[in-house]
Coordinates of C-alpha atoms in Angstrom, one line a residue:
M1 CA -19.4 9.1 1.1
N2 CA -21.4 7.3 3.7
S3 CA -20.1 8.1 7.1
T4 CA -19.8 4.6 8.1
A5 CA -17.3 3.8 5.5
L6 CA -13.5 3.4 6.4
E7 CA -11.7 5.9 4.0
Y8 CA -8.1 5.8 2.9
F9 CA -5.9 8.6 1.4
L10 CA -3.8 7.2 -1.4
G11 CA -3.5 10.6 -3.2
E12 CA -5.7 13.4 -4.7
G13 CA -6.7 11.5 -7.9
V14 CA -8.2 8.5 -6.3
E15 CA -11.0 7.4 -3.8
A16 CA -10.7 4.3 -1.8
F17 CA -12.7 2.9 1.2
S18 CA -14.0 -0.2 3.0
T19 CA -17.6 -0.5 4.0
R20 CA -18.7 -1.1 7.5
R21 CA -22.0 -2.6 8.4
E22 CA -25.0 -0.7 7.3
C23 CA -22.9 1.2 4.9
T24 CA -24.6 2.1 1.5
L25 CA -22.4 2.3 -1.5
P26 CA -22.4 5.7 -3.1
Y27 CA -22.3 4.2 -6.7
D28 CA -22.2 1.0 -8.5
V29 CA -19.1 -1.0 -8.3
I30 CA -17.6 -3.9 -10.3
C31 CA -16.9 -7.1 -8.4
A32 CA -15.7 -10.5 -9.6
H33 CA -17.0 -13.9 -8.5
Q34 CA -14.0 -14.6 -6.2
V35 CA -12.8 -18.1 -5.7
H36 CA -9.7 -17.9 -3.4
D37 CA -7.2 -18.2 -6.3
N38 CA -4.8 -15.9 -7.9
N39 CA -6.3 -15.0 -11.3
V40 CA -6.3 -11.3 -12.2
A41 CA -8.5 -9.5 -14.6
C42 CA -8.1 -6.1 -16.4
V43 CA -11.4 -4.3 -16.3
E44 CA -11.9 -1.3 -18.7
N45 CA -15.6 -1.9 -19.6
P46 CA -17.9 -0.4 -16.8
E47 CA -20.7 -2.7 -17.9
L48 CA -19.0 -5.9 -16.9
T49 CA -21.0 -8.0 -14.2
R50 CA -19.9 -10.5 -11.5
E51 CA -21.0 -13.4 -14.0
D52 CA -18.5 -11.9 -16.6
L53 CA -15.7 -12.0 -14.0
E54 CA -16.0 -15.6 -12.9
G55 CA -13.0 -16.9 -11.0
F56 CA -11.0 -13.7 -10.5
D57 CA -9.7 -12.4 -7.2
A58 CA -8.0 -9.3 -8.3
L59 CA -9.2 -6.4 -10.7
I60 CA -7.2 -3.8 -12.4
T61 CA -8.5 -0.7 -14.3
S62 CA -7.3 2.6 -15.8
N63 CA -10.9 3.7 -16.6
P64 CA -12.3 6.4 -14.2
E65 CA -15.8 5.0 -15.0
C66 CA -14.9 1.6 -13.4
A67 CA -15.2 1.5 -9.6
I68 CA -13.7 -1.8 -8.8
A69 CA -14.0 -3.7 -5.6
V70 CA -13.2 -7.0 -3.7
R71 CA -15.5 -8.6 -1.1
T72 CA -14.1 -9.8 2.1
A73 CA -15.1 -11.0 5.7
D74 CA -11.7 -11.7 7.4
C75 CA -9.7 -12.2 4.1
I76 CA -7.2 -9.3 3.4
P77 CA -8.3 -6.5 1.0
I78 CA -5.4 -4.8 -0.9
L79 CA -6.0 -1.6 -2.8
L80 CA -3.4 -0.3 -5.1
Y81 CA -2.9 3.1 -6.8
D82 CA -0.4 4.2 -9.4
P83 CA -0.6 8.0 -9.6
V84 CA 1.9 8.2 -12.5
K85 CA 0.1 5.8 -14.8
R86 CA -3.3 6.4 -13.4
V87 CA -4.1 2.8 -12.7
V88 CA -5.8 1.2 -9.7
A89 CA -6.2 -2.4 -8.5
A90 CA -8.3 -4.3 -5.9
V91 CA -7.0 -7.5 -4.5
H92 CA -8.8 -10.3 -2.4
S93 CA -6.0 -12.0 -0.5
G94 CA -7.2 -14.7 2.0
W95 CA -4.6 -17.2 3.2
K96 CA -4.9 -19.3 0.0
G97 CA -4.3 -16.1 -2.1
T98 CA -1.7 -15.0 0.1
V99 CA 0.2 -18.3 -0.4
K100 CA -0.2 -18.0 -4.1
R101 CA 1.1 -14.2 -3.8
I102 CA -1.9 -13.0 -5.7
T103 CA -0.8 -9.4 -5.0
A104 CA 2.6 -9.9 -6.6
K105 CA 0.9 -11.4 -9.7
C106 CA -1.5 -8.4 -9.7
I107 CA 1.6 -5.8 -9.6
F108 CA 3.3 -7.9 -12.3
R109 CA 0.2 -7.5 -14.5
M110 CA 0.2 -3.7 -13.8
R111 CA 3.8 -3.6 -14.9
M112 CA 3.4 -5.6 -18.1
Q113 CA 0.0 -4.3 -19.3
Y114 CA 0.0 -0.7 -18.0
K115 CA 3.8 0.0 -17.7
C116 CA 3.6 0.7 -14.0
N117 CA 6.7 1.1 -11.8
P118 CA 6.2 -0.5 -8.6
E119 CA 8.2 2.2 -6.9
D120 CA 5.3 4.7 -7.8
I121 CA 2.4 2.2 -6.5
R122 CA 0.8 3.1 -3.3
A123 CA -1.0 0.5 -1.3
V124 CA -3.4 0.1 1.6
I125 CA -4.0 -3.2 3.4
G126 CA -7.6 -3.0 4.7
P127 CA -9.4 -4.7 7.6
G128 CA -8.9 -8.5 8.0
I129 CA -8.3 -11.1 10.5
S130 CA -5.2 -10.4 12.7
V131 CA -2.6 -12.8 13.9
D132 CA -4.3 -12.8 17.2
S133 CA -7.4 -14.2 15.8
F134 CA -6.1 -16.2 12.9
Q135 CA -5.7 -19.5 14.5
V136 CA -5.0 -22.2 12.1
G137 CA -4.1 -25.8 11.7
N138 CA -0.4 -27.1 11.3
E139 CA -1.3 -28.0 7.7
V140 CA -1.8 -24.2 6.9
V141 CA 1.6 -23.4 8.4
D142 CA 3.3 -26.1 6.4
T143 CA 1.6 -24.6 3.2
F144 CA 3.3 -21.2 3.9
K145 CA 6.7 -22.9 4.6
A146 CA 6.4 -24.9 1.3
A147 CA 5.7 -21.6 -0.5
D148 CA 9.0 -20.2 0.9
F149 CA 7.7 -17.6 3.2
D150 CA 9.9 -16.6 6.0
I151 CA 7.8 -18.2 8.6
S152 CA 9.7 -16.8 11.5
K153 CA 8.3 -13.3 10.6
I154 CA 4.7 -14.3 10.2
Y155 CA 4.1 -17.4 12.5
R156 CA 3.4 -17.6 16.3
W157 CA 2.9 -20.6 18.5
D158 CA 0.7 -19.6 21.4
G159 CA 0.8 -22.7 23.5
P160 CA -1.9 -25.4 23.9
K161 CA -5.4 -24.4 23.0
G162 CA -7.8 -23.3 25.7
D163 CA -11.5 -23.0 26.1
E164 CA -11.5 -19.5 24.8
P165 CA -11.9 -19.2 21.0
M166 CA -8.8 -18.4 19.0
K167 CA -6.6 -18.7 22.2
G168 CA -3.5 -21.0 21.9
G169 CA -2.3 -23.0 19.0
H170 CA -0.8 -21.9 15.6
H171 CA -1.3 -18.3 14.4
L172 CA -0.4 -16.5 11.2
D173 CA 0.0 -12.9 10.3
L174 CA -1.6 -12.2 7.1
F175 CA -1.3 -8.4 7.5
K176 CA 2.6 -8.9 7.6
A177 CA 2.7 -11.6 4.9
N178 CA 1.0 -9.3 2.5
R179 CA 3.2 -6.4 3.4
M180 CA 6.2 -8.6 2.7
I181 CA 4.8 -9.6 -0.5
L182 CA 4.2 -5.9 -1.5
E183 CA 7.8 -5.0 -0.6
E184 CA 9.2 -7.9 -2.4
A185 CA 7.3 -6.9 -5.5
G186 CA 9.2 -3.6 -5.4
L187 CA 6.9 -1.2 -3.5
R188 CA 8.5 1.3 -1.2
S189 CA 7.9 0.7 2.5
E190 CA 6.6 4.2 3.1
N191 CA 4.0 3.8 0.3
I192 CA 2.3 1.0 2.2
Q193 CA -0.6 1.7 4.6
V194 CA -1.8 -1.1 7.0
S195 CA -5.2 -0.6 8.7
G196 CA -4.5 -3.2 11.2
I197 CA -8.1 -3.6 12.0
D198 CA -9.0 -7.0 13.2
T199 CA -12.5 -8.0 11.6
Y200 CA -12.8 -10.9 14.1
T201 CA -13.0 -8.6 17.3
D202 CA -14.2 -5.4 15.6
D203 CA -17.9 -6.1 15.2
S204 CA -18.4 -2.9 13.0
F205 CA -17.2 -5.2 10.2
F206 CA -18.4 -8.6 9.0
S207 CA -16.4 -11.6 10.1
A208 CA -17.0 -15.1 8.7
R209 CA -15.1 -16.7 11.5
R210 CA -17.1 -15.0 14.0
E211 CA -20.5 -15.0 12.3
G212 CA -20.4 -18.0 9.9
T213 CA -19.7 -17.9 6.2
K214 CA -23.2 -16.8 5.3
C215 CA -22.6 -13.4 6.9
G216 CA -22.5 -10.0 5.0
R217 CA -19.3 -8.8 3.2
I218 CA -17.1 -5.8 3.5
I219 CA -16.8 -4.0 0.1
N220 CA -13.4 -2.6 -0.5
V221 CA -13.7 -0.1 -3.2
I222 CA -11.1 1.8 -5.4
R223 CA -11.8 4.2 -8.3
L224 CA -9.9 7.0 -10.2
K225 CA -11.3 10.4 -9.8

């Protein structure tokens, strides 16, 4: 593994990491063409390409030959591992995917197609934009309210906006929102890791909000050993 990757421990039978800048992937990975929706694909063919996976923001596999990944640059990556059924998943959950509870949909698919028990699933929430840096418009807050999120647990008003970027205004906690989704889907609290790394302030990771949308992407990878 390249030393610049952020590695996670989810168990002996799996490898999971997020790339930092200048990190070289140790092997080929399967990524979808993500569109900020909540569509989930099961990937068992290692020859699938990004073009084959148009419009998916979550991937699931039980094939050790398939290293699956999601690309992020402030959005929240979630990597899942069921050590009992030997199934892994990678989820791209920006605010739109979070509102649509893409991770819950992915776990439901793991249950239905692979007979996974959510209580067995281990999860890591990787680097993404933090509540301090995720300043949003009131319409985004209203969207979360309309989607029945407990807004009191994920929303913060920091007062009038100042001259400094991301200071003041409405702020949402996507780390906490996604943890809540995982717990509501049946995962044990102790099986959920949260990196807590803010991509906006940690320049070892790419950030679309800091650098612009044409910046590079963090590759969040999981594969069975």
